[in-house]
């Protein structure tokens, strides 16, 4: 049996950031285990790389508290280690005049959250992002940036290993005991167990008797890319005004740190927690996921709207129509397929069949469970880790 003062399940951005925060406070006996062969093989390494700037989130929520500070901390981390960082900002555009009130609500939220944003007219938008189009007004976020998530994960792993943090890869959580957990690679004894298992965080929590009212429902994000002649017309990121009652931001344009311009992601209900292809990633949990989807479809109008609208975007026609509304020039031939895809594990409160809109931390006697670590979790990770250690650990 291996043992550590802190055993962290999950080597994604949240698990690594919490370990880093613990190290910064003098703690040394830390072990991170993950079922994959390296950090961030799922949501942390498959996201768009956008560092959000606190625009979308209700003031007072964990997302609002963590996002803007997390943005600044992650920027500084990239600068210190000379990691790729693209500081081109982003614009949020209205597809028609009916979206202007929501645009102004985003401005109000951003200001309350400490973010630096401004409402701009069409002429100013043209100067900032010549290809973007809007219905009269747009929102400009100069502090939205883009990073390389995989480069950050690699840097964090090296930093942690250099300070003595131990990693056990290829090690899957199987069950929980009293003061130890079972894995397929032996048992691990802990002083404090930290669940940062991402798409599997609900099943890990349930093994401890924690959060049994919550279930994760996976949503699939697929992307496409712009061919170079079209990509050269996009300077930064172009987002639509979202439906702020849902946790999805809609198909958007994002210039990566490597010069590619991605379109996406979708928010299609997925058939498995690792269902990155059409059929690939489905497993024995499929019937349970379909049952949860069916319950949500019947009882939650917001989920029903997503479930009816998003799967159509598997068809190019509908994907293209969504993207075309944001820019002045876009032809079907400008777009090509991309292998990039990801899974967003969205937490649902099964007591009322509502989507959980904020981060959630549940605490046991000797365990801590990070649930619903969805966007902007990557942006927020370093700030979130500080909060977790300050407010949830008696150390």
Short mmCIF file of C-alpha atoms in Angstrom, two decimals:
data_model
loop_
_atom_site.label_atom_id
_atom_site.label_comp_id
_atom_site.label_asym_id
_atom_site.label_seq_id
_atom_site.Cartn_x
_atom_site.Cartn_y
_atom_site.Cartn_z
CA UNK A 1 0.00 0.00 0.00
CA UNK A 2 1.35 3.42 -1.03
CA UNK A 3 0.56 6.37 1.20
CA UNK A 4 0.65 10.16 1.12
CA UNK A 5 -0.66 13.07 3.15
CA UNK A 6 -2.59 14.21 0.08
CA UNK A 7 -3.79 11.79 -2.59
CA UNK A 8 -5.26 13.50 -5.66
CA UNK A 9 -7.37 11.54 -8.14
CA UNK A 10 -7.04 13.17 -11.56
CA UNK A 11 -4.06 14.75 -13.33
CA UNK A 12 -6.04 17.41 -15.17
CA UNK A 13 -5.60 21.14 -14.72
CA UNK A 14 -7.58 21.20 -11.44
CA UNK A 15 -5.67 18.35 -9.80
CA UNK A 16 -2.30 19.73 -10.87
CA UNK A 17 -3.17 23.27 -9.73
CA UNK A 18 -4.31 22.09 -6.30
CA UNK A 19 -1.07 20.11 -5.91
CA UNK A 20 0.92 23.19 -6.91
CA UNK A 21 -0.91 25.31 -4.35
CA UNK A 22 -0.20 22.76 -1.63
CA UNK A 23 3.49 22.69 -2.57
CA UNK A 24 3.61 26.51 -2.43
CA UNK A 25 2.48 26.28 1.20
CA UNK A 26 5.20 23.84 2.19
CA UNK A 27 3.40 20.51 1.84
CA UNK A 28 5.53 17.77 0.33
CA UNK A 29 3.95 14.33 0.68
CA UNK A 30 1.59 14.52 -2.32
CA UNK A 31 0.61 11.77 -4.74
CA UNK A 32 -1.42 12.24 -7.94
CA UNK A 33 -2.86 9.25 -9.77
CA UNK A 34 -4.66 9.05 -13.09
CA UNK A 35 -5.95 6.24 -15.28
CA UNK A 36 -4.22 7.71 -18.35
CA UNK A 37 -0.53 7.67 -19.24
CA UNK A 38 0.00 11.44 -18.94
CA UNK A 39 -1.75 14.56 -17.58
CA UNK A 40 -4.74 16.21 -19.22
CA UNK A 41 -5.76 13.54 -21.71
CA UNK A 42 -9.40 14.61 -21.57
CA UNK A 43 -11.08 17.99 -20.98
CA UNK A 44 -7.92 19.78 -19.82
CA UNK A 45 -5.96 18.88 -22.93
CA UNK A 46 -8.81 19.07 -25.44
CA UNK A 47 -10.30 22.51 -24.80
CA UNK A 48 -9.97 25.57 -27.02
CA UNK A 49 -7.17 27.13 -24.96
CA UNK A 50 -9.13 30.34 -24.40
CA UNK A 51 -8.42 32.18 -21.15
CA UNK A 52 -11.79 33.73 -20.37
CA UNK A 53 -12.05 37.12 -18.68
CA UNK A 54 -15.09 36.87 -16.40
CA UNK A 55 -17.78 38.07 -18.79
CA UNK A 56 -20.53 35.49 -18.56
CA UNK A 57 -20.91 34.59 -14.90
CA UNK A 58 -23.38 35.81 -12.28
CA UNK A 59 -21.57 38.02 -9.73
CA UNK A 60 -21.04 36.13 -6.49
CA UNK A 61 -20.71 32.69 -8.07
CA UNK A 62 -17.50 30.69 -7.87
CA UNK A 63 -17.03 31.13 -11.61
CA UNK A 64 -17.28 34.90 -11.26
CA UNK A 65 -14.87 34.91 -8.30
CA UNK A 66 -12.25 32.70 -9.92
CA UNK A 67 -12.29 33.46 -13.65
CA UNK A 68 -10.72 36.91 -13.88
CA UNK A 69 -8.08 36.27 -11.23
CA UNK A 70 -7.37 32.87 -12.80
CA UNK A 71 -6.88 34.57 -16.17
CA UNK A 72 -4.22 36.87 -14.72
CA UNK A 73 -2.47 34.05 -12.85
CA UNK A 74 -2.35 31.80 -15.91
CA UNK A 75 -1.06 34.64 -18.10
CA UNK A 76 1.74 35.27 -15.62
CA UNK A 77 2.56 31.56 -15.47
CA UNK A 78 2.91 31.48 -19.26
CA UNK A 79 5.10 34.58 -19.30
CA UNK A 80 7.41 33.30 -16.56
CA UNK A 81 7.94 29.99 -18.34
CA UNK A 82 7.88 31.40 -21.87
CA UNK A 83 4.88 29.29 -22.85
CA UNK A 84 2.75 30.26 -25.86
CA UNK A 85 0.39 33.14 -25.09
CA UNK A 86 -1.73 34.97 -27.67
CA UNK A 87 -3.18 38.21 -26.34
CA UNK A 88 -5.54 39.23 -29.14
CA UNK A 89 -8.72 39.71 -27.09
CA UNK A 90 -12.18 38.75 -28.22
CA UNK A 91 -15.42 40.29 -29.42
CA UNK A 92 -18.94 39.13 -28.62
CA UNK A 93 -21.37 39.98 -31.41
CA UNK A 94 -25.16 40.17 -31.64
CA UNK A 95 -26.70 38.18 -34.47
CA UNK A 96 -29.79 40.43 -34.41
CA UNK A 97 -31.16 43.31 -32.35
CA UNK A 98 -33.05 41.01 -29.99
CA UNK A 99 -29.70 39.97 -28.50
CA UNK A 100 -28.66 43.52 -27.51
CA UNK A 101 -30.27 43.35 -24.02
CA UNK A 102 -28.29 40.16 -23.27
CA UNK A 103 -25.14 41.83 -24.58
CA UNK A 104 -25.67 44.70 -22.13
CA UNK A 105 -26.32 42.18 -19.32
CA UNK A 106 -22.95 40.61 -20.12
CA UNK A 107 -21.38 44.06 -19.81
CA UNK A 108 -23.02 44.49 -16.39
CA UNK A 109 -21.81 41.09 -15.20
CA UNK A 110 -18.30 41.64 -16.50
CA UNK A 111 -18.02 45.01 -14.75
CA UNK A 112 -19.29 43.53 -11.48
CA UNK A 113 -16.73 40.74 -11.79
CA UNK A 114 -13.83 43.17 -12.28
CA UNK A 115 -13.30 42.39 -15.95
CA UNK A 116 -12.23 45.03 -18.46
CA UNK A 117 -14.82 45.19 -21.22
CA UNK A 118 -16.44 47.85 -23.36
CA UNK A 119 -19.48 48.12 -25.60
CA UNK A 120 -18.40 49.15 -29.09
CA UNK A 121 -20.27 50.24 -32.20
CA UNK A 122 -19.99 48.63 -35.62
CA UNK A 123 -17.23 50.99 -36.76
CA UNK A 124 -15.03 50.24 -33.75
CA UNK A 125 -15.75 46.54 -34.15
CA UNK A 126 -14.53 46.79 -37.75
CA UNK A 127 -11.25 48.25 -36.50
CA UNK A 128 -10.82 45.57 -33.84
CA UNK A 129 -11.90 42.54 -35.84
CA UNK A 130 -12.56 43.42 -39.50
CA UNK A 131 -14.37 40.18 -40.31
CA UNK A 132 -16.80 40.26 -37.39
CA UNK A 133 -20.32 41.58 -37.93
CA UNK A 134 -22.94 42.59 -35.38
CA UNK A 135 -26.39 44.12 -35.10
CA UNK A 136 -25.41 47.61 -33.96
CA UNK A 137 -23.34 46.86 -30.85
CA UNK A 138 -20.69 44.38 -29.74
CA UNK A 139 -18.70 43.67 -26.60
CA UNK A 140 -14.89 43.90 -26.61
CA UNK A 141 -12.86 41.92 -24.07
CA UNK A 142 -9.18 42.91 -24.41
CA UNK A 143 -7.98 40.52 -21.68
CA UNK A 144 -9.33 37.35 -23.23
CA UNK A 145 -6.27 35.39 -24.37
CA UNK A 146 -5.35 32.02 -25.86
CA UNK A 147 -2.80 29.51 -24.54
CA UNK A 148 -1.56 26.04 -25.39
CA UNK A 149 -3.22 23.81 -22.75
CA UNK A 150 -0.88 20.88 -23.42
CA UNK A 151 2.20 23.07 -22.95
CA UNK A 152 0.84 24.31 -19.61
CA UNK A 153 0.06 20.76 -18.45
CA UNK A 154 3.58 19.61 -19.34
CA UNK A 155 5.11 22.57 -17.50
CA UNK A 156 3.00 21.89 -14.41
CA UNK A 157 3.96 18.21 -14.41
CA UNK A 158 7.66 19.04 -14.59
CA UNK A 159 7.36 21.69 -11.89
CA UNK A 160 5.55 19.30 -9.56
CA UNK A 161 7.95 16.42 -10.20
CA UNK A 162 10.87 18.75 -9.52
CA UNK A 163 9.39 19.56 -6.11
CA UNK A 164 8.88 15.90 -5.18
CA UNK A 165 5.23 15.33 -6.05
CA UNK A 166 4.74 11.69 -7.05
CA UNK A 167 2.66 10.57 -10.02
CA UNK A 168 1.05 7.19 -10.65
CA UNK A 169 -0.22 6.98 -14.22
CA UNK A 170 -2.16 4.06 -15.65
CA UNK A 171 -3.92 3.79 -12.30
CA UNK A 172 -7.72 3.70 -12.18
CA UNK A 173 -9.85 4.44 -9.10
CA UNK A 174 -12.09 1.48 -8.26
CA UNK A 175 -13.51 2.06 -4.75
CA UNK A 176 -13.13 3.88 -1.46
CA UNK A 177 -12.35 2.55 2.01
CA UNK A 178 -11.82 4.25 5.36
CA UNK A 179 -8.59 6.21 4.98
CA UNK A 180 -7.57 4.51 1.76
CA UNK A 181 -8.79 4.02 -1.80
CA UNK A 182 -8.65 0.99 -4.05
CA UNK A 183 -7.17 1.22 -7.53
CA UNK A 184 -6.38 -1.35 -10.20
CA UNK A 185 -2.73 -0.77 -9.25
CA UNK A 186 -2.99 -1.37 -5.51
CA UNK A 187 -4.36 0.54 -2.52
CA UNK A 188 -3.45 4.12 -1.58
CA UNK A 189 -3.57 5.36 2.02
CA UNK A 190 -4.21 9.08 2.49
CA UNK A 191 -4.56 11.83 5.03
CA UNK A 192 -6.83 13.83 2.70
CA UNK A 193 -8.25 12.50 -0.55
CA UNK A 194 -8.95 15.07 -3.27
CA UNK A 195 -11.31 14.08 -6.08
CA UNK A 196 -10.40 16.00 -9.25
CA UNK A 197 -11.51 13.24 -11.60
CA UNK A 198 -13.32 15.46 -14.12
CA UNK A 199 -15.81 13.43 -16.15
CA UNK A 200 -15.74 10.70 -13.48
CA UNK A 201 -15.88 12.94 -10.42
CA UNK A 202 -19.48 12.00 -9.63
CA UNK A 203 -18.76 8.25 -9.57
CA UNK A 204 -15.70 8.81 -7.37
CA UNK A 205 -17.74 10.99 -5.00
CA UNK A 206 -20.52 8.41 -4.83
CA UNK A 207 -18.01 5.78 -3.65
CA UNK A 208 -17.49 8.02 -0.60
CA UNK A 209 -21.24 8.50 -0.13
CA UNK A 210 -20.90 12.12 -1.28
CA UNK A 211 -23.06 14.00 -3.80
CA UNK A 212 -25.44 11.17 -4.57
CA UNK A 213 -28.04 13.59 -5.88
CA UNK A 214 -25.67 14.67 -8.64
CA UNK A 215 -24.92 12.97 -11.95
CA UNK A 216 -22.72 14.02 -14.85
CA UNK A 217 -24.18 14.06 -18.35
CA UNK A 218 -21.54 14.22 -21.11
CA UNK A 219 -21.82 16.71 -23.97
CA UNK A 220 -19.62 16.44 -27.04
CA UNK A 221 -17.82 19.39 -28.57
CA UNK A 222 -16.70 18.95 -32.17
CA UNK A 223 -14.63 21.49 -34.09
CA UNK A 224 -13.77 22.42 -37.63
CA UNK A 225 -10.97 24.65 -38.92
CA UNK A 226 -10.65 27.44 -41.46
CA UNK A 227 -8.42 27.03 -44.47
CA UNK A 228 -5.46 29.40 -44.43
CA UNK A 229 -6.87 32.05 -46.79
CA UNK A 230 -9.96 32.38 -44.58
CA UNK A 231 -8.05 32.00 -41.30
CA UNK A 232 -5.83 34.96 -42.23
CA UNK A 233 -8.91 37.20 -42.00
CA UNK A 234 -9.51 36.40 -38.30
CA UNK A 235 -7.36 38.29 -35.79
CA UNK A 236 -8.52 36.87 -32.45
CA UNK A 237 -11.74 35.33 -31.16
CA UNK A 238 -15.31 36.02 -32.32
CA UNK A 239 -18.13 34.76 -30.08
CA UNK A 240 -21.91 35.04 -30.35
CA UNK A 241 -24.14 36.38 -27.60
CA UNK A 242 -24.97 33.16 -25.72
CA UNK A 243 -28.14 31.98 -24.08
CA UNK A 244 -27.10 32.87 -20.52
CA UNK A 245 -29.62 30.43 -19.07
CA UNK A 246 -27.48 27.57 -20.42
CA UNK A 247 -23.78 26.89 -19.71
CA UNK A 248 -22.81 26.68 -23.40
CA UNK A 249 -21.34 29.57 -25.40
CA UNK A 250 -22.24 28.53 -28.95
CA UNK A 251 -20.07 27.97 -32.02
CA UNK A 252 -17.35 30.61 -32.27
CA UNK A 253 -14.08 31.45 -34.04
CA UNK A 254 -10.82 31.11 -32.10
CA UNK A 255 -7.31 31.77 -33.39
CA UNK A 256 -4.95 29.36 -31.64
CA UNK A 257 -1.41 30.12 -30.49
CA UNK A 258 -0.19 28.05 -33.46
CA UNK A 259 -2.05 30.09 -36.08
CA UNK A 260 -4.99 27.78 -36.76
CA UNK A 261 -8.52 29.15 -36.53
CA UNK A 262 -11.03 26.75 -35.02
CA UNK A 263 -14.81 26.84 -35.35
CA UNK A 264 -16.80 25.25 -32.57
CA UNK A 265 -17.48 23.61 -30.29
CA UNK A 266 -20.92 22.09 -30.47
CA UNK A 267 -22.74 20.93 -27.32
CA UNK A 268 -24.18 17.62 -28.50
CA UNK A 269 -25.40 15.12 -25.87
CA UNK A 270 -22.75 12.39 -25.97
CA UNK A 271 -23.12 8.63 -25.68
CA UNK A 272 -20.26 8.16 -23.22
CA UNK A 273 -17.83 10.05 -21.01
CA UNK A 274 -15.13 9.50 -23.65
CA UNK A 275 -17.36 9.41 -26.76
CA UNK A 276 -15.06 11.53 -28.92
CA UNK A 277 -16.06 9.90 -32.22
CA UNK A 278 -19.49 8.95 -33.52
CA UNK A 279 -19.43 5.54 -31.85
CA UNK A 280 -15.95 5.47 -30.29
CA UNK A 281 -16.04 5.81 -26.52
CA UNK A 282 -19.40 4.21 -25.87
CA UNK A 283 -19.27 1.67 -23.04
CA UNK A 284 -21.44 -0.28 -20.62
CA UNK A 285 -22.68 2.97 -19.09
CA UNK A 286 -24.57 3.87 -22.29
CA UNK A 287 -28.01 2.69 -21.03
CA UNK A 288 -27.67 4.78 -17.84
CA UNK A 289 -26.58 7.86 -19.82
CA UNK A 290 -29.49 7.45 -22.23
CA UNK A 291 -31.86 7.14 -19.26
CA UNK A 292 -30.54 10.34 -17.72
CA UNK A 293 -30.78 12.09 -21.08
CA UNK A 294 -34.38 10.91 -21.48
CA UNK A 295 -35.33 12.15 -18.01
CA UNK A 296 -33.75 15.52 -18.70
CA UNK A 297 -35.41 15.74 -22.12
CA UNK A 298 -38.85 15.18 -20.58
CA UNK A 299 -38.43 17.39 -17.51
CA UNK A 300 -36.07 20.22 -18.45
CA UNK A 301 -37.05 22.58 -21.31
CA UNK A 302 -33.51 24.03 -21.54
CA UNK A 303 -31.97 20.60 -21.96
CA UNK A 304 -34.69 19.67 -24.45
CA UNK A 305 -33.85 22.72 -26.55
CA UNK A 306 -30.14 21.80 -26.60
CA UNK A 307 -30.93 18.14 -27.37
CA UNK A 308 -33.14 19.10 -30.33
CA UNK A 309 -30.88 21.81 -31.75
CA UNK A 310 -27.30 20.68 -31.26
CA UNK A 311 -27.28 17.20 -32.90
CA UNK A 312 -28.21 18.85 -36.19
CA UNK A 313 -24.72 20.38 -36.18
CA UNK A 314 -23.31 16.99 -37.09
CA UNK A 315 -24.65 18.05 -40.49
CA UNK A 316 -22.39 20.58 -42.16
CA UNK A 317 -25.29 22.75 -43.32
CA UNK A 318 -26.36 23.64 -39.79
CA UNK A 319 -22.83 23.99 -38.44
CA UNK A 320 -22.04 26.39 -41.29
CA UNK A 321 -25.21 28.44 -40.79
CA UNK A 322 -24.33 29.06 -37.13
CA UNK A 323 -20.79 30.16 -37.98
CA UNK A 324 -21.83 32.32 -40.93
CA UNK A 325 -23.92 34.63 -38.73
CA UNK A 326 -20.81 35.94 -36.94
CA UNK A 327 -18.66 37.09 -39.85
CA UNK A 328 -18.89 39.13 -43.03
CA UNK A 329 -17.45 36.56 -45.39
CA UNK A 330 -17.63 32.79 -45.08
CA UNK A 331 -18.06 30.20 -47.79
CA UNK A 332 -18.60 26.47 -47.28
CA UNK A 333 -15.29 25.85 -49.05
CA UNK A 334 -13.47 27.92 -46.38
CA UNK A 335 -14.09 25.21 -43.78
CA UNK A 336 -12.43 21.84 -43.38
CA UNK A 337 -12.74 18.92 -40.98
CA UNK A 338 -10.71 18.76 -37.78
CA UNK A 339 -9.88 15.77 -35.57
CA UNK A 340 -10.24 18.01 -32.50
CA UNK A 341 -13.11 17.04 -30.20
CA UNK A 342 -13.80 17.12 -26.49
CA UNK A 343 -16.29 16.07 -23.85
CA UNK A 344 -17.87 18.54 -21.45
CA UNK A 345 -19.16 16.61 -18.40
CA UNK A 346 -22.12 18.72 -17.26
CA UNK A 347 -23.37 18.18 -13.71
CA UNK A 348 -27.11 17.74 -13.14
CA UNK A 349 -29.00 17.91 -9.85
CA UNK A 350 -31.30 14.91 -10.18
CA UNK A 351 -33.63 16.23 -7.45
CA UNK A 352 -34.92 18.94 -9.79
CA UNK A 353 -33.34 17.84 -13.10
CA UNK A 354 -31.58 21.18 -13.44
CA UNK A 355 -28.15 21.82 -14.95
CA UNK A 356 -25.72 22.97 -12.24
CA UNK A 357 -24.39 26.29 -13.48
CA UNK A 358 -21.48 26.82 -11.09
CA UNK A 359 -18.42 24.94 -9.84
CA UNK A 360 -19.25 22.72 -6.89
CA UNK A 361 -17.06 21.49 -4.03
CA UNK A 362 -18.44 18.82 -1.68
CA UNK A 363 -16.63 17.84 1.49
CA UNK A 364 -16.42 14.56 3.42
CA UNK A 365 -14.69 13.75 6.69
CA UNK A 366 -11.33 13.06 5.03
CA UNK A 367 -12.16 13.76 1.40
CA UNK A 368 -12.81 16.71 -0.89
CA UNK A 369 -14.71 16.43 -4.16
CA UNK A 370 -14.48 18.90 -7.04
CA UNK A 371 -17.66 18.47 -9.08
CA UNK A 372 -18.72 20.28 -12.25
CA UNK A 373 -15.24 21.47 -13.21
CA UNK A 374 -16.50 22.84 -16.53
CA UNK A 375 -15.52 25.98 -18.45
CA UNK A 376 -13.96 28.26 -17.32
CA UNK A 377 -12.22 25.66 -15.12
CA UNK A 378 -8.98 25.78 -17.11
CA UNK A 379 -8.87 29.59 -16.89
CA UNK A 380 -9.85 29.57 -13.22
CA UNK A 381 -7.68 26.66 -12.08
CA UNK A 382 -4.95 28.52 -10.17
CA UNK A 383 -7.41 30.85 -8.44
CA UNK A 384 -9.76 27.93 -7.77
CA UNK A 385 -6.91 25.96 -6.18
CA UNK A 386 -6.20 28.84 -3.79
CA UNK A 387 -9.87 28.94 -2.80
CA UNK A 388 -10.03 25.19 -2.24
CA UNK A 389 -6.99 25.19 0.04
CA UNK A 390 -8.08 28.34 1.89
CA UNK A 391 -11.74 27.47 2.41
CA UNK A 392 -11.99 23.68 2.36
CA UNK A 393 -8.81 22.32 3.96
CA UNK A 394 -7.99 22.58 7.63
CA UNK A 395 -4.27 23.12 7.04
#
